[in-house]
mmCIF file of C-alpha atoms in Angstrom:
data_model
loop_
_atom_site.group_PDB
_atom_site.id
_atom_site.type_symbol
_atom_site.label_atom_id
_atom_site.label_comp_id
_atom_site.label_asym_id
_atom_site.label_seq_id
_atom_site.Cartn_x
_atom_site.Cartn_y
_atom_site.Cartn_z
ATOM 1 C CA MET J 1 219.976 148.157 180.020
ATOM 2 C CA GLY J 2 221.463 151.578 180.854
ATOM 3 C CA MET J 3 221.232 154.457 178.498
ATOM 4 C CA ARG J 4 224.431 156.140 176.969
ATOM 5 C CA GLY J 5 224.865 159.651 175.682
ATOM 6 C CA GLY J 6 221.679 161.077 177.534
ATOM 7 C CA ALA J 7 218.021 160.490 177.357
ATOM 8 C CA HIS J 8 217.906 159.510 173.634
ATOM 9 C CA GLY J 9 220.568 156.582 174.279
ATOM 10 C CA ARG J 10 222.956 158.084 171.549
ATOM 11 C CA LEU J 11 226.742 158.572 172.108
ATOM 12 C CA ALA J 12 227.164 162.207 172.667
ATOM 13 C CA PRO J 13 229.455 163.937 170.043
ATOM 14 C CA ARG J 14 233.125 164.038 170.710
ATOM 15 C CA TRP J 15 233.401 167.633 171.502
ATOM 16 C CA LYS J 16 230.609 167.313 174.111
ATOM 17 C CA ARG J 17 232.170 164.303 175.901
ATOM 18 C CA PRO J 18 233.931 164.799 179.289
ATOM 19 C CA PRO J 19 237.732 164.834 178.835
ATOM 20 C CA SER J 20 239.471 161.475 179.086
ATOM 21 C CA ARG J 21 241.762 160.823 181.990
ATOM 22 C CA ARG J 22 244.972 160.474 180.103
ATOM 23 C CA ARG J 23 248.023 160.086 182.082
ATOM 24 C CA GLY J 24 250.522 161.216 179.340
ATOM 25 C CA LEU J 25 253.180 163.957 179.695
ATOM 26 C CA ARG J 26 251.183 166.171 177.215
ATOM 27 C CA ALA J 27 247.962 165.955 179.220
ATOM 28 C CA LEU J 28 249.914 166.385 182.392
ATOM 29 C CA CYS J 29 251.466 169.709 181.031
ATOM 30 C CA ARG J 30 247.904 170.993 179.811
ATOM 31 C CA ALA J 31 246.309 170.122 183.061
ATOM 32 C CA SER J 32 248.744 171.801 185.232
ATOM 33 C CA ALA J 33 249.184 174.702 183.036
ATOM 34 C CA GLY J 34 245.552 175.748 183.594
ATOM 35 C CA ARG J 35 245.670 175.276 187.254
ATOM 36 C CA ARG J 36 246.852 177.784 190.016
ATOM 37 C CA GLU J 37 246.577 177.447 193.726
ATOM 38 C CA SER J 38 244.663 180.178 195.468
ATOM 39 C CA ALA J 39 247.802 181.308 197.092
ATOM 40 C CA ALA J 40 250.846 182.155 195.427
ATOM 41 C CA SER J 41 253.717 179.781 196.013
ATOM 42 C CA ILE J 42 257.417 179.306 195.133
ATOM 43 C CA LEU J 43 259.310 176.087 195.158
ATOM 44 C CA PHE J 44 263.170 176.053 195.915
ATOM 45 C CA THR J 45 265.196 173.066 195.063
ATOM 46 C CA CYS J 46 268.756 172.539 196.522
ATOM 47 C CA GLY J 47 270.628 169.939 198.248
ATOM 48 C CA GLY J 48 273.822 167.846 199.056
ATOM 49 C CA THR J 49 275.779 170.585 201.094
ATOM 50 C CA GLY J 50 275.336 173.614 203.180
ATOM 51 C CA GLY J 51 276.651 175.659 200.228
ATOM 52 C CA HIS J 52 273.536 174.885 198.179
ATOM 53 C CA VAL J 53 271.161 174.827 201.140
ATOM 54 C CA TYR J 54 271.901 177.905 203.322
ATOM 55 C CA PRO J 55 271.582 180.507 200.375
ATOM 56 C CA ALA J 56 268.144 179.004 199.372
ATOM 57 C CA VAL J 57 266.968 179.325 202.913
ATOM 58 C CA ALA J 58 268.242 182.928 203.177
ATOM 59 C CA VAL J 59 266.559 183.983 200.117
ATOM 60 C CA ALA J 60 263.280 182.280 201.246
ATOM 61 C CA ASP J 61 263.532 184.173 204.496
ATOM 62 C CA ARG J 62 263.683 187.397 202.716
ATOM 63 C CA LEU J 63 260.887 186.638 200.248
ATOM 64 C CA ARG J 64 258.649 185.677 203.215
ATOM 65 C CA SER J 65 259.444 189.139 204.830
ATOM 66 C CA LEU J 66 258.546 190.780 201.434
ATOM 67 C CA VAL J 67 255.567 188.734 200.808
ATOM 68 C CA PRO J 68 254.067 187.251 203.948
ATOM 69 C CA ASP J 69 251.277 185.309 202.414
ATOM 70 C CA LEU J 70 253.658 183.569 199.891
ATOM 71 C CA ALA J 71 253.730 179.706 200.384
ATOM 72 C CA ILE J 72 257.251 178.445 200.178
ATOM 73 C CA ASP J 73 258.351 174.851 199.897
ATOM 74 C CA PHE J 74 261.498 172.867 199.201
ATOM 75 C CA VAL J 75 262.557 169.903 197.277
ATOM 76 C CA GLY J 76 265.755 168.114 198.176
ATOM 77 C CA SER J 77 267.209 164.542 198.904
ATOM 78 C CA ARG J 78 266.574 162.300 201.829
ATOM 79 C CA ASP J 79 269.417 161.841 204.362
ATOM 80 C CA ARG J 80 271.336 164.992 203.231
ATOM 81 C CA ILE J 81 271.702 168.237 205.141
ATOM 82 C CA GLU J 82 268.516 169.801 203.740
ATOM 83 C CA TRP J 83 266.465 167.205 205.335
ATOM 84 C CA ASP J 84 267.673 168.627 208.761
ATOM 85 C CA VAL J 85 268.305 172.427 207.942
ATOM 86 C CA VAL J 86 265.080 173.010 205.849
ATOM 87 C CA PRO J 87 262.375 171.913 208.599
ATOM 88 C CA LYS J 88 264.358 173.719 211.386
ATOM 89 C CA SER J 89 264.084 176.999 209.266
ATOM 90 C CA GLY J 90 260.351 176.574 209.131
ATOM 91 C CA TYR J 91 259.801 175.121 205.666
ATOM 92 C CA THR J 92 258.550 171.843 204.273
ATOM 93 C CA VAL J 93 260.853 169.897 202.267
ATOM 94 C CA ARG J 94 259.832 167.004 199.827
ATOM 95 C CA SER J 95 262.181 164.423 198.378
ATOM 96 C CA VAL J 96 263.163 163.770 194.762
ATOM 97 C CA PRO J 97 265.446 160.965 193.759
ATOM 98 C CA CYS J 98 268.716 162.109 192.298
ATOM 99 C CA ALA J 99 272.370 160.857 191.793
ATOM 100 C CA PRO J 100 275.793 162.423 190.927
ATOM 101 C CA ILE J 101 277.249 162.400 187.619
ATOM 102 C CA HIS J 102 280.657 160.494 187.746
ATOM 103 C CA ARG J 103 283.804 161.308 185.997
ATOM 104 C CA PRO J 104 284.759 160.323 183.400
ATOM 105 C CA LEU J 105 281.420 160.683 181.722
ATOM 106 C CA SER J 106 281.923 157.102 180.151
ATOM 107 C CA SER J 107 281.860 155.574 183.617
ATOM 108 C CA TRP J 108 279.259 152.645 183.821
ATOM 109 C CA ARG J 109 278.174 154.104 187.139
ATOM 110 C CA ASN J 110 276.452 156.819 185.140
ATOM 111 C CA VAL J 111 274.034 154.261 183.792
ATOM 112 C CA ARG J 112 272.482 153.970 187.207
ATOM 113 C CA SER J 113 272.701 157.841 187.716
ATOM 114 C CA VAL J 114 270.741 158.500 184.503
ATOM 115 C CA LEU J 115 268.039 156.002 185.621
ATOM 116 C CA VAL J 116 267.794 157.703 189.185
ATOM 117 C CA GLN J 117 267.565 161.033 187.532
ATOM 118 C CA PHE J 118 264.813 159.913 185.248
ATOM 119 C CA LEU J 119 262.944 158.733 188.207
ATOM 120 C CA GLY J 120 263.494 162.016 189.836
ATOM 121 C CA LEU J 121 262.095 163.796 186.741
ATOM 122 C CA LEU J 122 258.835 161.639 186.922
ATOM 123 C CA LYS J 123 258.635 162.407 190.854
ATOM 124 C CA ALA J 124 259.209 166.168 190.234
ATOM 125 C CA LEU J 125 256.668 166.218 187.462
ATOM 126 C CA TRP J 126 254.013 164.771 189.848
ATOM 127 C CA LEU J 127 254.935 167.226 192.571
ATOM 128 C CA LEU J 128 254.929 170.286 190.481
ATOM 129 C CA ALA J 129 251.748 169.333 188.709
ATOM 130 C CA ARG J 130 250.040 169.134 192.052
ATOM 131 C CA LYS J 131 251.708 172.168 193.510
ATOM 132 C CA ARG J 132 251.870 174.221 190.543
ATOM 133 C CA PRO J 133 254.117 176.955 192.091
ATOM 134 C CA ARG J 134 254.662 180.439 190.371
ATOM 135 C CA ALA J 135 258.235 179.529 189.960
ATOM 136 C CA VAL J 136 260.995 177.110 190.798
ATOM 137 C CA VAL J 137 264.286 178.496 192.217
ATOM 138 C CA GLY J 138 267.346 176.309 192.117
ATOM 139 C CA THR J 139 270.549 176.944 194.141
ATOM 140 C CA GLY J 140 272.615 173.949 193.245
ATOM 141 C CA GLY J 141 273.073 170.269 193.732
ATOM 142 C CA TYR J 142 271.992 167.379 191.669
ATOM 143 C CA VAL J 143 268.477 167.406 192.824
ATOM 144 C CA THR J 144 268.119 170.714 190.926
ATOM 145 C CA VAL J 145 268.399 168.901 187.623
ATOM 146 C CA PRO J 146 265.203 166.755 187.470
ATOM 147 C CA THR J 147 263.269 169.350 189.594
ATOM 148 C CA CYS J 148 264.154 172.238 186.942
ATOM 149 C CA CYS J 149 263.684 169.961 184.092
ATOM 150 C CA ALA J 150 260.211 169.117 185.212
ATOM 151 C CA ALA J 151 259.437 172.833 185.667
ATOM 152 C CA TRP J 152 260.658 173.593 182.228
ATOM 153 C CA LEU J 153 258.439 170.782 180.733
ATOM 154 C CA LEU J 154 255.389 172.215 182.733
ATOM 155 C CA ARG J 155 256.206 175.721 181.549
ATOM 156 C CA ILE J 156 256.925 177.016 185.192
ATOM 157 C CA PRO J 157 259.480 179.736 185.093
ATOM 158 C CA VAL J 158 262.855 178.570 186.457
ATOM 159 C CA PHE J 159 265.403 180.904 188.446
ATOM 160 C CA LEU J 160 268.789 179.746 189.192
ATOM 161 C CA HIS J 161 271.651 180.794 191.398
ATOM 162 C CA GLU J 162 275.298 179.762 190.942
ATOM 163 C CA SER J 163 277.429 180.275 193.872
ATOM 164 C CA ASN J 164 280.903 179.363 192.476
ATOM 165 C CA ALA J 165 283.362 181.298 190.190
ATOM 166 C CA TYR J 166 283.293 178.356 187.915
ATOM 167 C CA PRO J 167 279.635 177.176 187.592
ATOM 168 C CA GLY J 168 278.815 173.466 188.541
ATOM 169 C CA LEU J 169 277.767 170.790 186.142
ATOM 170 C CA ALA J 170 274.065 171.150 186.902
ATOM 171 C CA THR J 171 274.025 174.797 186.245
ATOM 172 C CA ARG J 172 275.994 174.534 183.004
ATOM 173 C CA PHE J 173 273.519 171.808 181.835
ATOM 174 C CA LEU J 174 270.552 173.771 182.761
ATOM 175 C CA VAL J 175 271.727 177.121 181.401
ATOM 176 C CA ASN J 176 273.919 176.165 178.394
ATOM 177 C CA THR J 177 272.223 173.009 177.145
ATOM 178 C CA LEU J 178 268.617 173.135 178.279
ATOM 179 C CA ARG J 179 268.419 176.932 178.287
ATOM 180 C CA CYS J 180 265.481 176.792 180.672
ATOM 181 C CA ALA J 181 266.304 179.607 183.063
ATOM 182 C CA SER J 182 264.331 182.917 183.103
ATOM 183 C CA GLN J 183 267.190 184.512 185.139
ATOM 184 C CA VAL J 184 270.597 183.249 186.422
ATOM 185 C CA TYR J 185 271.982 185.015 189.523
ATOM 186 C CA LEU J 186 275.730 184.704 189.871
ATOM 187 C CA GLY J 187 277.983 184.862 192.931
ATOM 188 C CA PHE J 188 281.123 185.763 191.013
ATOM 189 C CA GLU J 189 281.789 187.967 188.080
ATOM 190 C CA GLU J 190 284.094 185.102 186.531
ATOM 191 C CA ALA J 191 281.127 182.691 186.152
ATOM 192 C CA LYS J 192 279.902 184.736 183.279
ATOM 193 C CA ARG J 193 282.670 183.410 181.168
ATOM 194 C CA HIS J 194 281.483 179.910 181.525
ATOM 195 C CA LEU J 195 277.693 180.411 180.828
ATOM 196 C CA ARG J 196 275.711 181.516 177.660
ATOM 197 C CA GLY J 197 272.981 183.855 177.126
ATOM 198 C CA ASP J 198 271.900 187.379 178.337
ATOM 199 C CA LYS J 199 270.091 186.421 181.588
ATOM 200 C CA LEU J 200 273.009 186.441 183.773
ATOM 201 C CA VAL J 201 273.303 189.088 186.570
ATOM 202 C CA VAL J 202 275.934 189.039 189.230
ATOM 203 C CA THR J 203 274.402 189.491 192.620
ATOM 204 C CA GLY J 204 276.917 187.944 194.988
ATOM 205 C CA ASN J 205 276.203 185.096 197.291
ATOM 206 C CA PRO J 206 273.232 185.065 199.714
ATOM 207 C CA VAL J 207 274.356 184.745 203.376
ATOM 208 C CA ARG J 208 272.360 184.187 206.571
ATOM 209 C CA ALA J 209 270.973 187.385 208.073
ATOM 210 C CA GLY J 210 272.722 186.766 211.484
ATOM 211 C CA ILE J 211 276.026 186.783 209.812
ATOM 212 C CA LEU J 212 275.636 190.318 208.687
ATOM 213 C CA VAL J 213 274.810 191.614 212.268
ATOM 214 C CA LYS J 214 277.808 193.550 213.743
ATOM 215 C CA HIS J 215 278.689 192.606 217.289
ATOM 216 C CA GLN J 216 280.703 194.344 220.061
ATOM 217 C CA LYS J 217 283.603 192.572 221.690
ATOM 218 C CA ALA J 218 281.483 192.305 225.058
ATOM 219 C CA ASP J 219 278.841 190.416 223.290
ATOM 220 C CA PHE J 220 281.040 187.721 221.862
ATOM 221 C CA GLY J 221 280.055 184.316 222.812
ATOM 222 C CA ARG J 222 276.800 185.272 224.394
ATOM 223 C CA GLY J 223 274.217 182.519 224.131
ATOM 224 C CA ALA J 224 276.892 179.851 223.656
ATOM 225 C CA THR J 225 276.147 176.539 225.307
ATOM 226 C CA GLY J 226 278.202 173.233 225.862
ATOM 227 C CA ALA J 227 281.851 172.938 224.544
ATOM 228 C CA LEU J 228 281.469 176.476 222.815
ATOM 229 C CA ALA J 229 280.474 177.992 226.188
ATOM 230 C CA ASP J 230 283.566 176.620 227.682
ATOM 231 C CA VAL J 231 285.864 178.259 224.989
ATOM 232 C CA PHE J 232 283.960 181.564 224.964
ATOM 233 C CA ASN J 233 283.491 182.190 228.562
ATOM 234 C CA ASP J 234 286.474 180.475 230.401
ATOM 235 C CA GLY J 235 290.298 180.807 230.366
ATOM 236 C CA PRO J 236 291.913 183.166 228.032
ATOM 237 C CA SER J 237 288.915 183.768 225.829
ATOM 238 C CA ARG J 238 287.444 186.115 228.511
ATOM 239 C CA ASP J 239 290.253 188.536 227.891
ATOM 240 C CA ARG J 240 289.560 191.247 225.473
ATOM 241 C CA ASP J 241 292.846 190.553 223.731
ATOM 242 C CA SER J 242 292.138 186.876 223.411
ATOM 243 C CA PHE J 243 292.372 185.324 219.932
ATOM 244 C CA ARG J 244 289.910 182.505 218.651
ATOM 245 C CA ILE J 245 290.426 180.370 215.682
ATOM 246 C CA CYS J 246 287.684 178.405 214.016
ATOM 247 C CA ILE J 247 288.817 175.305 212.074
ATOM 248 C CA MET J 248 286.368 173.519 209.993
ATOM 249 C CA GLY J 249 285.945 171.241 206.904
ATOM 250 C CA GLY J 250 282.457 172.474 205.680
ATOM 251 C CA SER J 251 279.120 170.879 206.418
ATOM 252 C CA LEU J 252 280.388 167.453 205.646
ATOM 253 C CA GLY J 253 283.852 167.709 207.339
ATOM 254 C CA ALA J 254 287.304 167.261 205.863
ATOM 255 C CA GLN J 255 289.523 164.338 206.411
ATOM 256 C CA LYS J 256 292.763 166.113 205.552
ATOM 257 C CA ILE J 257 292.076 169.152 207.715
ATOM 258 C CA ASN J 258 291.159 166.804 210.642
ATOM 259 C CA GLU J 259 294.274 164.760 210.294
ATOM 260 C CA VAL J 260 296.635 167.721 210.141
ATOM 261 C CA LEU J 261 294.866 169.444 213.100
ATOM 262 C CA ARG J 262 294.938 166.282 215.250
ATOM 263 C CA ASP J 263 298.814 166.312 214.724
ATOM 264 C CA CYS J 264 299.347 170.084 215.570
ATOM 265 C CA VAL J 265 296.458 171.391 217.791
ATOM 266 C CA GLY J 266 298.573 170.832 220.862
ATOM 267 C CA GLY J 267 301.585 172.680 219.184
ATOM 268 C CA ILE J 268 299.213 175.536 218.247
ATOM 269 C CA LEU J 269 297.777 175.875 221.647
ATOM 270 C CA THR J 270 301.211 175.519 223.369
ATOM 271 C CA LYS J 271 302.839 178.134 221.100
ATOM 272 C CA PHE J 272 300.246 180.728 221.176
ATOM 273 C CA THR J 273 299.212 180.940 224.747
ATOM 274 C CA LYS J 274 296.230 183.455 224.236
ATOM 275 C CA VAL J 275 294.703 181.328 221.400
ATOM 276 C CA SER J 276 291.537 179.271 221.783
ATOM 277 C CA VAL J 277 290.441 176.642 219.154
ATOM 278 C CA ILE J 278 286.938 175.802 217.886
ATOM 279 C CA TRP J 279 287.288 172.598 215.817
ATOM 280 C CA GLN J 280 284.351 171.324 213.604
ATOM 281 C CA THR J 281 285.224 167.795 212.650
ATOM 282 C CA GLY J 282 282.057 166.956 210.446
ATOM 283 C CA GLN J 283 279.558 164.382 211.547
ATOM 284 C CA GLY J 284 281.447 161.547 209.713
ATOM 285 C CA TYR J 285 284.694 162.271 211.460
ATOM 286 C CA TYR J 286 283.721 163.155 214.901
ATOM 287 C CA ASP J 287 284.217 159.722 216.381
ATOM 288 C CA GLU J 288 287.533 159.438 214.899
ATOM 289 C CA VAL J 289 288.917 162.478 216.601
ATOM 290 C CA ASP J 290 290.528 162.241 220.207
ATOM 291 C CA GLN J 291 287.828 163.857 222.503
ATOM 292 C CA ASP J 292 290.335 164.423 225.345
ATOM 293 C CA CYS J 293 290.295 168.204 225.993
ATOM 294 C CA GLY J 294 291.511 168.179 229.476
ATOM 295 C CA VAL J 295 295.021 169.263 228.698
ATOM 296 C CA PHE J 296 293.755 172.510 227.396
ATOM 297 C CA PRO J 297 290.546 173.399 229.576
ATOM 298 C CA GLY J 298 288.632 176.306 228.111
ATOM 299 C CA ARG J 299 290.799 176.504 225.094
ATOM 300 C CA LEU J 300 289.773 173.831 222.833
ATOM 301 C CA ALA J 301 286.191 172.801 221.636
ATOM 302 C CA ILE J 302 285.608 169.892 219.313
ATOM 303 C CA LEU J 303 282.228 169.592 217.782
ATOM 304 C CA PRO J 304 280.755 167.499 214.965
ATOM 305 C CA PHE J 305 278.696 170.492 213.471
ATOM 306 C CA LEU J 306 278.503 174.062 214.327
ATOM 307 C CA HIS J 307 274.742 174.981 214.210
ATOM 308 C CA ASP J 308 275.097 178.751 215.292
ATOM 309 C CA MET J 309 277.372 180.120 212.679
ATOM 310 C CA PRO J 310 276.391 183.696 213.234
ATOM 311 C CA LEU J 311 277.564 183.323 216.799
ATOM 312 C CA VAL J 312 280.828 181.661 215.666
ATOM 313 C CA TYR J 313 281.491 184.222 212.869
ATOM 314 C CA SER J 314 281.054 187.052 215.496
ATOM 315 C CA SER J 315 283.211 185.374 218.077
ATOM 316 C CA CYS J 316 286.215 184.207 216.193
ATOM 317 C CA ASP J 317 289.083 186.070 214.621
ATOM 318 C CA LEU J 318 290.443 183.698 212.096
ATOM 319 C CA PHE J 319 289.326 180.825 210.156
ATOM 320 C CA VAL J 320 290.827 177.894 208.593
ATOM 321 C CA CYS J 321 288.499 175.974 206.253
ATOM 322 C CA ARG J 322 287.658 174.860 202.803
ATOM 323 C CA ALA J 323 286.873 177.190 200.029
ATOM 324 C CA GLY J 324 283.203 176.515 199.283
ATOM 325 C CA ALA J 325 281.455 179.501 197.661
ATOM 326 C CA ILE J 326 279.124 180.255 200.586
ATOM 327 C CA THR J 327 281.858 179.847 203.097
ATOM 328 C CA CYS J 328 283.946 182.339 201.219
ATOM 329 C CA SER J 329 281.041 184.711 200.861
ATOM 330 C CA GLU J 330 280.165 184.387 204.704
ATOM 331 C CA LEU J 331 283.795 185.182 205.541
ATOM 332 C CA VAL J 332 283.833 188.336 203.462
ATOM 333 C CA ALA J 333 280.405 189.399 204.644
ATOM 334 C CA ALA J 334 281.674 188.830 208.353
ATOM 335 C CA ARG J 335 284.810 190.663 207.574
ATOM 336 C CA LYS J 336 286.956 187.651 208.892
ATOM 337 C CA PRO J 337 290.484 186.821 207.581
ATOM 338 C CA SER J 338 290.994 183.146 206.817
ATOM 339 C CA ILE J 339 293.420 180.371 205.643
ATOM 340 C CA LEU J 340 291.640 178.468 202.876
ATOM 341 C CA ILE J 341 292.435 174.926 201.862
ATOM 342 C CA PRO J 342 290.517 174.203 198.630
ATOM 343 C CA SER J 343 289.142 170.699 198.260
ATOM 344 C CA PRO J 344 290.686 168.729 195.371
ATOM 345 C CA ASN J 345 287.675 166.442 195.353
ATOM 346 C CA VAL J 346 285.230 168.797 193.816
ATOM 347 C CA THR J 347 283.986 169.087 190.258
ATOM 348 C CA ASP J 348 286.240 171.263 188.079
ATOM 349 C CA ASP J 349 288.353 172.299 191.112
ATOM 350 C CA HIS J 350 285.999 175.313 191.716
ATOM 351 C CA GLN J 351 287.175 175.734 195.280
ATOM 352 C CA THR J 352 290.614 176.793 194.004
ATOM 353 C CA LYS J 353 289.003 179.459 191.890
ATOM 354 C CA ASN J 354 286.907 180.588 194.942
ATOM 355 C CA ALA J 355 289.993 180.899 197.040
ATOM 356 C CA ALA J 356 292.093 182.657 194.400
ATOM 357 C CA ALA J 357 289.460 185.366 193.986
ATOM 358 C CA LEU J 358 289.609 186.069 197.829
ATOM 359 C CA GLU J 359 293.602 185.856 197.890
ATOM 360 C CA LYS J 360 293.797 188.228 195.041
ATOM 361 C CA ALA J 361 291.768 190.733 197.076
ATOM 362 C CA GLY J 362 294.128 190.301 200.043
ATOM 363 C CA TRP J 363 291.391 188.682 202.191
ATOM 364 C CA THR J 364 292.802 185.273 202.775
ATOM 365 C CA VAL J 365 295.923 182.912 202.429
ATOM 366 C CA MET J 366 295.493 180.025 200.101
ATOM 367 C CA LEU J 367 297.147 176.644 200.883
ATOM 368 C CA GLN J 368 296.808 173.837 198.362
ATOM 369 C CA GLU J 369 295.850 170.467 200.187
ATOM 370 C CA GLU J 370 299.000 168.888 198.846
ATOM 371 C CA ASP J 371 301.098 171.378 200.752
ATOM 372 C CA PHE J 372 298.879 171.452 203.733
ATOM 373 C CA THR J 373 300.826 169.764 206.695
ATOM 374 C CA SER J 374 301.107 170.387 210.451
ATOM 375 C CA ARG J 375 304.391 172.307 209.874
ATOM 376 C CA LYS J 376 302.849 174.543 207.122
ATOM 377 C CA LEU J 377 299.858 175.482 209.351
ATOM 378 C CA LEU J 378 301.855 176.344 212.152
ATOM 379 C CA ASP J 379 304.114 178.464 209.944
ATOM 380 C CA THR J 380 301.277 180.172 208.328
ATOM 381 C CA LEU J 381 299.756 180.993 211.773
ATOM 382 C CA ASP J 382 303.113 182.355 212.958
ATOM 383 C CA GLY J 383 303.362 184.511 209.912
ATOM 384 C CA LEU J 384 299.930 186.015 210.598
ATOM 385 C CA LEU J 385 300.217 186.477 214.219
ATOM 386 C CA CYS J 386 303.899 187.410 214.702
ATOM 387 C CA ASP J 387 305.026 190.959 214.853
ATOM 388 C CA ASN J 388 301.950 191.990 216.725
ATOM 389 C CA GLY J 389 299.701 190.429 214.023
ATOM 390 C CA ARG J 390 300.732 192.914 211.401
ATOM 391 C CA ALA J 391 299.904 190.650 208.405
ATOM 392 C CA LEU J 392 296.502 189.824 209.869
ATOM 393 C CA LYS J 393 295.686 193.340 210.500
ATOM 394 C CA ARG J 394 296.421 194.127 206.766
ATOM 395 C CA MET J 395 293.870 191.423 205.836
ATOM 396 C CA GLN J 396 291.423 192.976 208.249
ATOM 397 C CA VAL J 397 291.930 196.394 206.668
ATOM 398 C CA ALA J 398 291.420 195.040 203.187
ATOM 399 C CA LEU J 399 288.352 193.224 204.168
ATOM 400 C CA GLN J 400 286.781 196.571 205.337
ATOM 401 C CA ASP J 401 286.788 197.642 201.777
ATOM 402 C CA ALA J 402 284.675 194.721 200.683
ATOM 403 C CA GLY J 403 281.221 195.772 199.565
ATOM 404 C CA GLU J 404 278.043 195.239 201.378
ATOM 405 C CA ASN J 405 276.450 191.933 200.689
ATOM 406 C CA ARG J 406 273.118 192.776 199.291
ATOM 407 C CA ALA J 407 272.447 189.466 197.394
ATOM 408 C CA CYS J 408 269.437 188.166 199.499
ATOM 409 C CA HIS J 409 267.751 191.506 199.092
ATOM 410 C CA ASP J 410 268.556 191.896 195.437
ATOM 411 C CA ILE J 411 267.595 188.282 194.575
ATOM 412 C CA ALA J 412 264.306 188.351 196.508
ATOM 413 C CA GLU J 413 263.369 191.768 195.078
ATOM 414 C CA SER J 414 264.163 190.441 191.501
ATOM 415 C CA LEU J 415 261.972 187.293 192.030
ATOM 416 C CA ALA J 416 259.089 189.356 193.667
ATOM 417 C CA SER J 417 259.312 191.805 190.818
ATOM 418 C CA SER J 418 259.498 189.272 187.937
ATOM 419 C CA LEU J 419 256.569 187.053 189.276
ATOM 420 C CA GLU J 420 254.574 190.160 190.344
ATOM 421 C CA LEU J 421 254.097 189.026 193.903
#
């Protein structure tokens, strides 16, 4: 018969017994709070759209340059843009279940959403307890809610970035309700009016480093391949006075923009003989768009997605697109005039607020989707390009007065300082 409690066969006092393997939340919090990895690490959480993912990658890149031995990982959702972009940027991404909150809030579909978010919270608790990062940085998307809630429960510092002029539902919940953020970085001054607390700082929106690089006209289009190479290197685009328009609907595409352009792209290229068009349809709409470009060889490129945006920004003269916060910030950073069509299908109509801020500064023309037609687009282009492009030149001059985008630098420096990296 085996002996218990040592050689004398007595049960050891409770204070001498090894800790029990409890799996409760309290035990998980205590265990993880006392454990640190040998190398400092930070975890970014973001997802859903490029407007949430690209700023996180940009800040991560800057942090990596400041602290080369810093371990950086991402948490996102499967089958969304982060599952493709993050690994290509050199980082590991792990999945956490998440689901959108539907309007109205009383919708029965939110029962499922709450259950999925709860499962996401459990998965995030497990991931964070194992990894134990120095901080969690959230840049938007529903996946930030369970991940940041888990960090808060585990007493891991939470830092947030809100890119829109009107904060998203996830940010408002984490900042105003949960009050879990150690610092909140804002893309627009207007966002302060909708958030509580004294931990708000306006930094602007991080943009990809390549977009900030200035290019000479002779370098435009260098490195382009496929359909982009045809537009950049053939036909009128080879002339120094050529004019390139990029039309895109964000990382997911926009049905309305595609429908309007399908009706009028021929009219645009016929009326403006020195114009070339780059048209990003979005992955989900590419097959619906007519791929016959033979009528305008070297003047029309249709692609499902634009991977090399620094090249596109440096090579195009005017952009027609949605008014996502990061798109707006990239347009300003690249000093590019635009025609913005805010999406009516986003929470709290925040894209209209983004576009209005740019229009007030004289950097864009805003068209509401209900007014966006083939005729309206042709008339707007005519107004910008007629009279030797006087209206467009006014926009270009106004954009030169825009401040330098230092968001990546400032956020990375703040994180490194706050965490003593």
